[in-house]
Coordinates of C-alpha atoms and ligand atoms in Angstrom, one line a residue:
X1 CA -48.3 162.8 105.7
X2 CA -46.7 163.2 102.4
X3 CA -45.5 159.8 101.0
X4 CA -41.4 159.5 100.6
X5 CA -39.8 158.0 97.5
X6 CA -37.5 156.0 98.4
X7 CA -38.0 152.9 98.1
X8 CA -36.6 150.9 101.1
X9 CA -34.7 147.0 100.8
X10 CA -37.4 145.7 102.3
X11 CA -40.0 147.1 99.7
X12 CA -37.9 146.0 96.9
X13 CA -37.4 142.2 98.3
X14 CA -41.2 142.2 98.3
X15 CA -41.5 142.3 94.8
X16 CA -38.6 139.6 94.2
X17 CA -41.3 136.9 92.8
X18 CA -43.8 139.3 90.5
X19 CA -44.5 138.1 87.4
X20 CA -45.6 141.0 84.8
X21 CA -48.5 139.7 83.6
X22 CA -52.1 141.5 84.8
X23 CA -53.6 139.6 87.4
X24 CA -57.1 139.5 86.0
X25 CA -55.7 138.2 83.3
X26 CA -53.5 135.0 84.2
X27 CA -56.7 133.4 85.0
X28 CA -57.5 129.8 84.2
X29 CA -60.7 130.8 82.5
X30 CA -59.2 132.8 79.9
X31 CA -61.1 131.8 77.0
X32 CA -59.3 130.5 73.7
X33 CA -59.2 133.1 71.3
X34 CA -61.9 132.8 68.1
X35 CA -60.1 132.5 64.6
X36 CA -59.0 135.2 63.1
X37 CA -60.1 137.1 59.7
X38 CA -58.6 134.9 57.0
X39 CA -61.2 136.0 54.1
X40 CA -63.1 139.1 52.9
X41 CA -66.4 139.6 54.1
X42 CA -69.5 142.6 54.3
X43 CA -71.3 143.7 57.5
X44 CA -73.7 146.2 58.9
X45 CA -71.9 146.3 61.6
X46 CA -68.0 146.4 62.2
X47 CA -66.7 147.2 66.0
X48 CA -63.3 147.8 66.1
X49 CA -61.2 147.2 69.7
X50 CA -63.0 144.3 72.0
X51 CA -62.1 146.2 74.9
X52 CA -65.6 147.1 77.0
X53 CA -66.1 150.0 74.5
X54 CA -66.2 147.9 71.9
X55 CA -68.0 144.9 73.4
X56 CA -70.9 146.9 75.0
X57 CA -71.2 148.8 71.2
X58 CA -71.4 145.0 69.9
X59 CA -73.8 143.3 72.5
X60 CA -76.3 146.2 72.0
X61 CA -76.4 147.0 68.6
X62 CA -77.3 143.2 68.6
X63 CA -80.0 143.5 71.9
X64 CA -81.1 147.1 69.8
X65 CA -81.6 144.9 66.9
X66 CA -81.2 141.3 66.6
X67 CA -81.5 141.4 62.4
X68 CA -78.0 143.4 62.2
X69 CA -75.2 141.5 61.0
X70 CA -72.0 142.5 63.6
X71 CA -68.4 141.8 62.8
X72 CA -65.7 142.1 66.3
X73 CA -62.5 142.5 65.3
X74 CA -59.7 142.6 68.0
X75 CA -56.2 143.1 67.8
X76 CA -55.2 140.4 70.2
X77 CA -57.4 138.7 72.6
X78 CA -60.4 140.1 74.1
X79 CA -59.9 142.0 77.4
X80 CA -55.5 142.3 76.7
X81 CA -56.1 146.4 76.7
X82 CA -57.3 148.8 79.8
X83 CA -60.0 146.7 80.2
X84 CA -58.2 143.6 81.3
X85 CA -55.4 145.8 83.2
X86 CA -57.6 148.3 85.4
X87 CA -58.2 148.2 89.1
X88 CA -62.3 147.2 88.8
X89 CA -63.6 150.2 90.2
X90 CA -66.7 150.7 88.3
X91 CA -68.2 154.1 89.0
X92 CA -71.5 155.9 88.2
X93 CA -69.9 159.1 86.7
X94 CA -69.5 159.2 83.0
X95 CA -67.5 162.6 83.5
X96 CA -64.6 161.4 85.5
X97 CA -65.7 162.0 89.0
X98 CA -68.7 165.2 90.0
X99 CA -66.4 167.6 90.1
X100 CA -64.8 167.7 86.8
X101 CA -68.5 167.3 85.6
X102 CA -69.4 170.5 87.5
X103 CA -66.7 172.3 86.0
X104 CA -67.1 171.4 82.6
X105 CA -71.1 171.2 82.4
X106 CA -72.5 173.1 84.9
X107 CA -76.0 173.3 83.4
X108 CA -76.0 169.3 82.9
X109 CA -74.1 168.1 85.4
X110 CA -77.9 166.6 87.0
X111 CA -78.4 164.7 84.3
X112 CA -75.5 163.4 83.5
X113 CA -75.4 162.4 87.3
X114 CA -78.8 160.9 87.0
X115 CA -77.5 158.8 83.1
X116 CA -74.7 157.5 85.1
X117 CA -76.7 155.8 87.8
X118 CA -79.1 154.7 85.3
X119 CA -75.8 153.6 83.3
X120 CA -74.3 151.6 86.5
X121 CA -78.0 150.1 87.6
X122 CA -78.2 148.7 83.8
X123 CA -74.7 147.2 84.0
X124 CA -76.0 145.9 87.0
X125 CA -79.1 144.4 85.9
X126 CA -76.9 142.7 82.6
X127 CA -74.8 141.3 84.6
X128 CA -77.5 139.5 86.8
X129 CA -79.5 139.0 84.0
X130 CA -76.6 137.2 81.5
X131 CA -75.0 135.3 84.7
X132 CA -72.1 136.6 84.7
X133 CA -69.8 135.7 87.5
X134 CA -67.4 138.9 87.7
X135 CA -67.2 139.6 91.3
X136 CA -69.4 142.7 90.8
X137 CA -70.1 144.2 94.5
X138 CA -71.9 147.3 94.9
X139 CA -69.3 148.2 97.6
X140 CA -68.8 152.3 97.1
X141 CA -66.1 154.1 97.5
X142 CA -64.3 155.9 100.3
X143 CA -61.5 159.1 99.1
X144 CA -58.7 159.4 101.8
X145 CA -57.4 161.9 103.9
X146 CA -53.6 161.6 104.6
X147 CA -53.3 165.2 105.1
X148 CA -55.5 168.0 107.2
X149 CA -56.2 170.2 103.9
X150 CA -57.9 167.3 102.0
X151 CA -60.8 167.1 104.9
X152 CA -61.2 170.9 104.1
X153 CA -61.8 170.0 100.5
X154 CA -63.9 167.3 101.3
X155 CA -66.7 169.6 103.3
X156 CA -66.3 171.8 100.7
X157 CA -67.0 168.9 97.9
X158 CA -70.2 167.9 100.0
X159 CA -71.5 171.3 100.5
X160 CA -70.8 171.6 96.0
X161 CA -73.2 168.3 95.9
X162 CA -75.8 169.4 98.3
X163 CA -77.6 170.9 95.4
X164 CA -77.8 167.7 93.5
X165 CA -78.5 165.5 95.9
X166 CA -75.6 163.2 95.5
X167 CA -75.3 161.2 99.3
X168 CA -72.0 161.6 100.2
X169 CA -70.9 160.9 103.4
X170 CA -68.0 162.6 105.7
X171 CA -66.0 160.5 107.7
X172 CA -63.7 161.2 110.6
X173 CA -60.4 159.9 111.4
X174 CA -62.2 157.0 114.0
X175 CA -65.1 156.3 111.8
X176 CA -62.9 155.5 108.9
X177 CA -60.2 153.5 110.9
X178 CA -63.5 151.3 112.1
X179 CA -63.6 150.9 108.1
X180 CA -59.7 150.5 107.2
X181 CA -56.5 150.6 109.6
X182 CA -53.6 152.6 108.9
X183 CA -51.4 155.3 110.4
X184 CA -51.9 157.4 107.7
X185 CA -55.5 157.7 106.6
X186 CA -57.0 161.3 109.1
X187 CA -60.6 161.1 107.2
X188 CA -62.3 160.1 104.0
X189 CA -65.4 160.9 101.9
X190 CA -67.5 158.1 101.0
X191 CA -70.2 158.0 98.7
X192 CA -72.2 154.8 97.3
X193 CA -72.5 155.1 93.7
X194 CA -69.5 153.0 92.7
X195 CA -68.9 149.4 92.4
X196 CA -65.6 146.9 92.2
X197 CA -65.7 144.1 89.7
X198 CA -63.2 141.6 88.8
X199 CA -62.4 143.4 84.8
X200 CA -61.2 140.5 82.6
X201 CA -64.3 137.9 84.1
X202 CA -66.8 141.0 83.4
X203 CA -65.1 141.5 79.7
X204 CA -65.4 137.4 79.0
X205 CA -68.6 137.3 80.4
X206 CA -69.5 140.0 77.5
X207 CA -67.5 138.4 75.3
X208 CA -70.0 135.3 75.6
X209 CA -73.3 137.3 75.6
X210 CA -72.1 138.6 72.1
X211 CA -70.8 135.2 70.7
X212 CA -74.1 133.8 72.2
X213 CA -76.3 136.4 70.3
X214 CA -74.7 135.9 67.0
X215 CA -72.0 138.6 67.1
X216 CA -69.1 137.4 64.6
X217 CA -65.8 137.8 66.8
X218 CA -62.3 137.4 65.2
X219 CA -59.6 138.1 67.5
X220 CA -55.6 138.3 66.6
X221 CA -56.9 140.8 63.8
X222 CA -55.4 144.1 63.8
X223 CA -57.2 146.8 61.4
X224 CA -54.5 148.2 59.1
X225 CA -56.6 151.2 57.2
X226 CA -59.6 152.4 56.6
X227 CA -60.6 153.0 54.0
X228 CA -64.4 155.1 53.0
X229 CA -65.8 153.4 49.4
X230 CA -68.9 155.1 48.4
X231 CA -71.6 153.9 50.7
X232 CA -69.4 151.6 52.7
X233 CA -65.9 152.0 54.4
X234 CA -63.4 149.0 53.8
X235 CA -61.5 147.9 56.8
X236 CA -57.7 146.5 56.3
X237 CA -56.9 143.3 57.8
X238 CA -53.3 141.4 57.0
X239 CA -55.5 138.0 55.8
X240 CA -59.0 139.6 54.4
X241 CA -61.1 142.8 54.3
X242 CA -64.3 143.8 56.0
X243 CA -66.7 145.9 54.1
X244 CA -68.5 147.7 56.2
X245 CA -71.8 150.1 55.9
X246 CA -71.3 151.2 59.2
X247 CA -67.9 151.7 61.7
X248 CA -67.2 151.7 65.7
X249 CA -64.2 152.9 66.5
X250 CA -63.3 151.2 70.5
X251 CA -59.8 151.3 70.3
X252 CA -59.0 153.8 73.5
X253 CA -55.4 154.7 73.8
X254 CA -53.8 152.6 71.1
X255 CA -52.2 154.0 68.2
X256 CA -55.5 155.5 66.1
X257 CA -56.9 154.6 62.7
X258 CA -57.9 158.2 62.3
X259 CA -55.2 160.7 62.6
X260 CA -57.2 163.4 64.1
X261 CA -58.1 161.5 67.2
X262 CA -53.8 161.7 67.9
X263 CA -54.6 165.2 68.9
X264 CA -57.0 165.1 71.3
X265 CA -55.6 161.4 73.2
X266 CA -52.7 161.2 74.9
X267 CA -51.8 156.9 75.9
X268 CA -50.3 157.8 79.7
X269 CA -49.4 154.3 81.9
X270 CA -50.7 153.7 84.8
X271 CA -49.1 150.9 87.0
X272 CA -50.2 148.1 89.3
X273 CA -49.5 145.8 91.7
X274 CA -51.1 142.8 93.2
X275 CA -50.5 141.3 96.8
X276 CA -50.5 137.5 97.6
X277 CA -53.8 136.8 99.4
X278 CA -53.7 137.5 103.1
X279 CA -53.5 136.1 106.2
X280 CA -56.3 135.8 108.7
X281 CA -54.0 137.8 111.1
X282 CA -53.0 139.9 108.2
X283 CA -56.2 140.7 107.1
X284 CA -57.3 141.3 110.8
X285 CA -54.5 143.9 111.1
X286 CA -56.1 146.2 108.6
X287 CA -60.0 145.6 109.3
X288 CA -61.2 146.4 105.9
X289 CA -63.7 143.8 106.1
X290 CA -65.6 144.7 103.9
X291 CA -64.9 145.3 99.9
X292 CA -65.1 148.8 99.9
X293 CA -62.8 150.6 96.7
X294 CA -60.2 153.3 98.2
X295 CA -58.8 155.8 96.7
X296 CA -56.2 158.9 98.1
X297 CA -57.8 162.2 97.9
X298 CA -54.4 163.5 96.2
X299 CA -53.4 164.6 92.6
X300 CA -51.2 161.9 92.1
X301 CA -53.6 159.0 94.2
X302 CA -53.1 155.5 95.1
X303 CA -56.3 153.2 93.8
X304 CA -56.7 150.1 96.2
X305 CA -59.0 147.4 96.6
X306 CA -59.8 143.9 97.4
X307 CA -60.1 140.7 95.5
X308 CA -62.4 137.9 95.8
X309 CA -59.6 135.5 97.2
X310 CA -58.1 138.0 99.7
X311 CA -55.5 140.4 98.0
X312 CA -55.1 143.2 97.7
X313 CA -54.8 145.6 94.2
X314 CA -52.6 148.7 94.6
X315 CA -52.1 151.1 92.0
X316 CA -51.6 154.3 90.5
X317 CA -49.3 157.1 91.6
X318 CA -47.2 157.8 88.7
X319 CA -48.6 158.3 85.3
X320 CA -45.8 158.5 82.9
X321 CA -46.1 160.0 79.0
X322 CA -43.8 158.7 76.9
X323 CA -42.2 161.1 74.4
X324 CA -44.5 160.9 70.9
X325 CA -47.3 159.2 72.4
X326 CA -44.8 156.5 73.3
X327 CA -46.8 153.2 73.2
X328 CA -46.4 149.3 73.3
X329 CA -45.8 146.2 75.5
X330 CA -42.3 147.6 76.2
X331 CA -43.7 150.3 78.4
X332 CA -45.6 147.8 80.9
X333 CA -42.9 147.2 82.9
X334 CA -41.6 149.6 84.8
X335 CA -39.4 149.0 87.6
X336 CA -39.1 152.4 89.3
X337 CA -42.5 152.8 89.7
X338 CA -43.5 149.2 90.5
X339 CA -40.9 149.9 93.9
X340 CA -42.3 153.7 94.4
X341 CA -45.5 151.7 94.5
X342 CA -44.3 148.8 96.6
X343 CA -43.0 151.2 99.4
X344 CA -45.9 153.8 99.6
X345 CA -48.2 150.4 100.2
X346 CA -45.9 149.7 102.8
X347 CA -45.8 153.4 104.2
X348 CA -49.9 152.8 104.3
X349 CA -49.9 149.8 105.9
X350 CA -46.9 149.2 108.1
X351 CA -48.8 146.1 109.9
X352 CA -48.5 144.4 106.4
X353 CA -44.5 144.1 106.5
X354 CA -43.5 141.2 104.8
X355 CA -46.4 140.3 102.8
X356 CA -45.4 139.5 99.0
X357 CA -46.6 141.2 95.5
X358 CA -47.6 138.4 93.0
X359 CA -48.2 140.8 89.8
X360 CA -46.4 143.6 88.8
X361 CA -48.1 145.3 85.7
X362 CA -48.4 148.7 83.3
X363 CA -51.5 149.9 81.3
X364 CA -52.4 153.0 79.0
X365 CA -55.1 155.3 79.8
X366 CA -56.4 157.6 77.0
X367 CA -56.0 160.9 78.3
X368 CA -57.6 163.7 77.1
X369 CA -57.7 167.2 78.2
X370 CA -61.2 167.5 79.9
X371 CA -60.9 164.0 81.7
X372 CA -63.8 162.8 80.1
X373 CA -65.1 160.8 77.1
X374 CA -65.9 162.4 73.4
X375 CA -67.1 161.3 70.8
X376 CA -67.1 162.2 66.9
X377 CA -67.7 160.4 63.2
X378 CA -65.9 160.3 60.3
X379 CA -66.3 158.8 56.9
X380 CA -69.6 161.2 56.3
X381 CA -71.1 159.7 59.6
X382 CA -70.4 156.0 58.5
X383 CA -67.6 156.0 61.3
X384 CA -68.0 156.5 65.2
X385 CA -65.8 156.8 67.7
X386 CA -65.5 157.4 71.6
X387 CA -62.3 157.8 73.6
X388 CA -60.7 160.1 76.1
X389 CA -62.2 157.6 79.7
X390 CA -59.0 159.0 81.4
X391 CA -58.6 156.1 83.2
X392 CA -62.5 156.4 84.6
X393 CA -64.1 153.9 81.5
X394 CA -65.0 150.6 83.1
X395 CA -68.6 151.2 83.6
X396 CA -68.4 154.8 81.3
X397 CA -67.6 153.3 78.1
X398 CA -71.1 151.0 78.3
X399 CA -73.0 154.9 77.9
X400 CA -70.0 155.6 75.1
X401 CA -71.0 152.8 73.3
X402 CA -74.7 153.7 73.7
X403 CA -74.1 157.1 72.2
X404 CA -71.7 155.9 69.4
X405 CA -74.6 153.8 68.1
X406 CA -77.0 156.9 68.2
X407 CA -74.7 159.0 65.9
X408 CA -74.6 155.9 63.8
X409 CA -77.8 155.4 63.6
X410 CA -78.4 159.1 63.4
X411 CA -80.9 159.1 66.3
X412 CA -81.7 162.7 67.9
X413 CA -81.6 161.4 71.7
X414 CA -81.1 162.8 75.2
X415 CA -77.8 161.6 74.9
X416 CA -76.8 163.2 71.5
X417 CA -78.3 166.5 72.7
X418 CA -75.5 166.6 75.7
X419 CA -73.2 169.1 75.3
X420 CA -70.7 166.9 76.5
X421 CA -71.7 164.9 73.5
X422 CA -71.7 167.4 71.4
X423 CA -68.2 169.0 72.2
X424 CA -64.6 167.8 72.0
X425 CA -61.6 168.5 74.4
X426 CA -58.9 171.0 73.8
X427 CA -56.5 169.4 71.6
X428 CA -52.8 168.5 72.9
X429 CA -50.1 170.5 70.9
X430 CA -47.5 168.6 69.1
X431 CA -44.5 167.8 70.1
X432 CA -42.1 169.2 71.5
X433 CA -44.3 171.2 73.3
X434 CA -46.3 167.7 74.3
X435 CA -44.2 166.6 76.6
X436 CA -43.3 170.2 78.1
X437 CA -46.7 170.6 79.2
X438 CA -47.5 167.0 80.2
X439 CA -44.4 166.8 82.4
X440 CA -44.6 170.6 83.4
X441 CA -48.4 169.5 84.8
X442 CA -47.2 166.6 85.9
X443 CA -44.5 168.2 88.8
X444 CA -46.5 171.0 89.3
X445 CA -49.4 168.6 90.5
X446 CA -46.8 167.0 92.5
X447 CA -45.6 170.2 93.9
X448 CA -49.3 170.7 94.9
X449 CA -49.9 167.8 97.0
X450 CA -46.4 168.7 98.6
X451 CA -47.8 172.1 99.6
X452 CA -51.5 171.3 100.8
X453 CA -52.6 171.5 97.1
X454 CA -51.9 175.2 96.4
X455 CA -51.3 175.3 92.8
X456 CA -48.6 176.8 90.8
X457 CA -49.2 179.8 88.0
X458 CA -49.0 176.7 85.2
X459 CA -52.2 174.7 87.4
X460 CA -53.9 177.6 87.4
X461 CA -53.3 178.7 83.6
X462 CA -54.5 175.4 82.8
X463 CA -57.6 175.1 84.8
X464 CA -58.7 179.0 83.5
X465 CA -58.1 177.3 79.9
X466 CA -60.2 173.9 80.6
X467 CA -56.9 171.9 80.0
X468 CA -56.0 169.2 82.4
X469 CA -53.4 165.9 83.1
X470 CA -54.6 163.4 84.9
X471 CA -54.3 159.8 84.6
Ligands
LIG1 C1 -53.8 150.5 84.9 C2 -55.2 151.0 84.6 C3 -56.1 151.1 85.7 C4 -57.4 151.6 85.5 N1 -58.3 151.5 86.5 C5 -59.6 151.9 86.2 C6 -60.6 151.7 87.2 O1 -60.3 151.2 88.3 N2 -61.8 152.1 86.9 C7 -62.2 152.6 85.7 O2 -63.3 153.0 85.5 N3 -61.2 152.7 84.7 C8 -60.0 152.3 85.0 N4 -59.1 152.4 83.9 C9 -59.5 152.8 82.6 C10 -60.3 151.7 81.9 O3 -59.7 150.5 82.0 C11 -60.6 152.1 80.5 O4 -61.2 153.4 80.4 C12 -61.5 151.1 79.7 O5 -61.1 149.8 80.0 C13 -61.4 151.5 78.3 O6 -62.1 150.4 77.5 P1 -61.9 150.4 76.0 O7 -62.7 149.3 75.4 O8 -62.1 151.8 75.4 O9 -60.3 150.2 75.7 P2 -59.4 148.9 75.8 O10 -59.7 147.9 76.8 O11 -58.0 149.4 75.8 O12 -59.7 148.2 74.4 C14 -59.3 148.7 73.1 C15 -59.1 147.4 72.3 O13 -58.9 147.8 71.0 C16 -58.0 146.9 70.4 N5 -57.4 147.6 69.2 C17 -56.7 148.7 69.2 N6 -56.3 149.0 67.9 C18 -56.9 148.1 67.1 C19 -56.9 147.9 65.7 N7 -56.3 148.7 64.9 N8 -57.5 146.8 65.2 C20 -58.2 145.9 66.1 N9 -58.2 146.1 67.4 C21 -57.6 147.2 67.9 C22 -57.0 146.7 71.4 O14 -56.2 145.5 71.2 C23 -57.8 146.6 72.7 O15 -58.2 145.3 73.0 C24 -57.8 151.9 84.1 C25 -56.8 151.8 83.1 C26 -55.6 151.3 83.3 C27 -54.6 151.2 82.2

């Protein structure tokens, strides 16, 4: 079934009470923010963004070497980016899924399979080992069916794995409603590689580890310019200056301190929406007992998941560019697609009639053309940076970090021999032309889930030249 647009009274009355402010984040233990820069000061080290990118580059550059002096700085608060605003699905892949791997790196694709297990078992084992209390469950993750075509691509999917011998797991329309109830769902493809996590406790509990091993955090400081000075680059802030020898650049999707990353990043919202926790009868209506992360197997997919106290996290659908790489608190709200949202949940879960959304919120993803994270330098290798997660970075940007501190370091490693390392996306053209081929790609992927996912001559031109929307 194809989901219908229009959003019915009833869907609209259930999001009478949201508030628009990300559920991880209105959270009791939100920590109070560290001081901000108010003086000048040097540093090996200097992150930029304490987002997970940055806070992973942070804690181990530290754990790499205890000796190096690092400086955090964060625009606002720890965690108030993607990172504090995602749906918690923390995934193995670091190239946005096996199949977008396969197609860009078909002679890696094994090993970067095999670095992004290694990747999630390390996140894993830091979690345990630092005490962190984030909710992370190694649950998996189960696409949907809602139409007959997607099963066809899902054999087809298993039989591209077989090869690498990635466990993935077909399941028909009765084993799949023993897992989750609804009308809707025919079949999914489940594989185990993936893990939910509450975001914002995961980011704090980071946030602690680096405080805790000496990392010096200023938050509320937004880097003006950069600036390189001989050996050193000198980092703008409105109340001091950090002289830095070297630079990591974490700042995903916001506006960029280097203008050349503008061309290969598009910021494209994604929005959210939080249920009130459920019922006994509720929850009993729907199965789904246990905390499995679900996804549609569509272009334009619904995320969905549970929480610790019994909600449930819907998201995704829409992803809307904004002309000029439209950006800014502004944007987070969007009621059209918060009721779009609201009545596909209902369409998926008819039983749940009545139930109330508590949060209603927007976020940007850093978009780039293959999907997948880059990376690059700048200031004659005294600057690093890694962007482009394409709304896949929860558990990916703990590897980006990794490899941002290689190229700073200049260390040769497996990781800095990747191609994927070693290559960038197709830049975005300016605009005009920006937002003619975002929102060109952007129906026509619509148009293909409308007709069992045949693409139009635009999806194919852009799949023959490597280019790609996706959110
Ligand atoms: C709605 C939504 C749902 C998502 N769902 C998932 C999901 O389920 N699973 C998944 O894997 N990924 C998901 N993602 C993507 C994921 O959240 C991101 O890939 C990841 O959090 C990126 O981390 P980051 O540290 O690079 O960026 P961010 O968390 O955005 O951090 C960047 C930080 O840099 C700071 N900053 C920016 N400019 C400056 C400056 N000039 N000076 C100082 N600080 C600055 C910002 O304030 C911010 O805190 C989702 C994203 C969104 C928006």
């Amino acid at each position: 079934m194809i989901y219908s647009n229009n959003p019915r009274p009833e869907s609209l009355k259930s999001l009478s009470d949201v508030i628009h402010i990300p559920f991880w984040l209105d959270d009791p233990a939100k920590p109070n923010p560290e001081p901000l820069l108010n003086q000048n000061i040097a540093t090996d080290l200097l992150v930029i963004g304490a987002g997970f990118a940055g806070l992973w580059t942070a804690l181990l550059a530290k754990e790499e070497n205890p000796a190096r002096d690092v400086v955090l700085l964060e625009a606002g608060e720890v965690a108030i980016g993607a990172s504090g605003r995602n749906g918690g699905f923390l995934d193995a892949s670091i190239t946005h899924g096996f199949l977008n791997g396969l197609s860009h790196w078909p002679g890696e694709i094994a090993k970067l399979h095999e670095l992004g297990l290694q990747n999630l078992h390390e996140i894993e084992a830091t979690i345990k080992e630092l005490g962190i209390d984030c909710d992370f469950q190694l649950t998996g993750e189960i696409d949907i069916a809602t139409e007959p075509y997607l099963l066809d691509q899902f054999r087809e999917f298993i039989e591209l794995a077989k090869p690498y011998n990635i466990a993935y797991e077909y399941l028909d329309e009765s084993q799949l409603q023993r897992v989750v109830k609804s009308p809707i769902f025919i079949g999914g493809l489940k594989r185990l590689d993936s893990a939910i996590v509450n975001p914002a406790q995961l980011a704090w509990g980071l946030r602690r580890a680096c405080l805790a091993g000496g990392v010096r955090l200023h938050e509320n400081t937004p880097v003006t310019k950069l600036e390189e000075q001989d050996k050193t680059v000198l980092a703008h802030t409105p109340h001091g200056q950090v002289r830095a020898r070297r630079v990591a650049l974490a700042t995903n999707a916001f506006p960029p301190l280097l203008k050349r990353i503008s061309y290969y990043v598009v910021p494209v919202y994604d929005y959210v929406l939080m249920t009130e926790p459920l019922t006994a009868t509720q929850r009993e209506s729907i199965g789904w007992q246990g905390r499995e992360g679900l996804s549609d197997g569509n272009n334009q997919f619904h995320y969905f998941r549970t929480t610790a106290d019994g909600r449930i996290l819907w998201g995704g659908y829409d992803a809307v560019y904004y002309w000029n790489n439209g950006f800014g608190p502004q944007l987070e709200n969007r009621p059209a697609s918060f009721a779009r949202l609201a009545e596909h949940f209902f369409q998926a879960f008819p039983q749940l009639e009545g139930i109330r959304f508590t949060h209603a919120w927007g976020g940007a993803i850093d978009t780039c053309s293959r999907f997948s994270p880059f990376w690059g330098t700048a200031h004659h290798g005294k600057t690093a940076y890694t962007m482009g997660y394409t709304g896949l970075g929860v558990g990916a940007t703990r590897f980006g970090a990794q490899v941002m501190l290689d190229l700073l370091d200049n260390n040769k490693t497996e990781r800095t021999a990747l191609e994927m390392v070693r290559t960038k996306p197709l830049p975005f053209p300016p605009e005009p032309l920006r937002s003619l081929g975002v929102n060109l790609s952007r129906w026509s992927l619509d148009q293909a889930d409308r007709h069992e996912g045949r693409e139009n001559l635009w999806l194919k031109a852009m799949d023959r030249l490597g280019l790609g929307f996706d959110s």
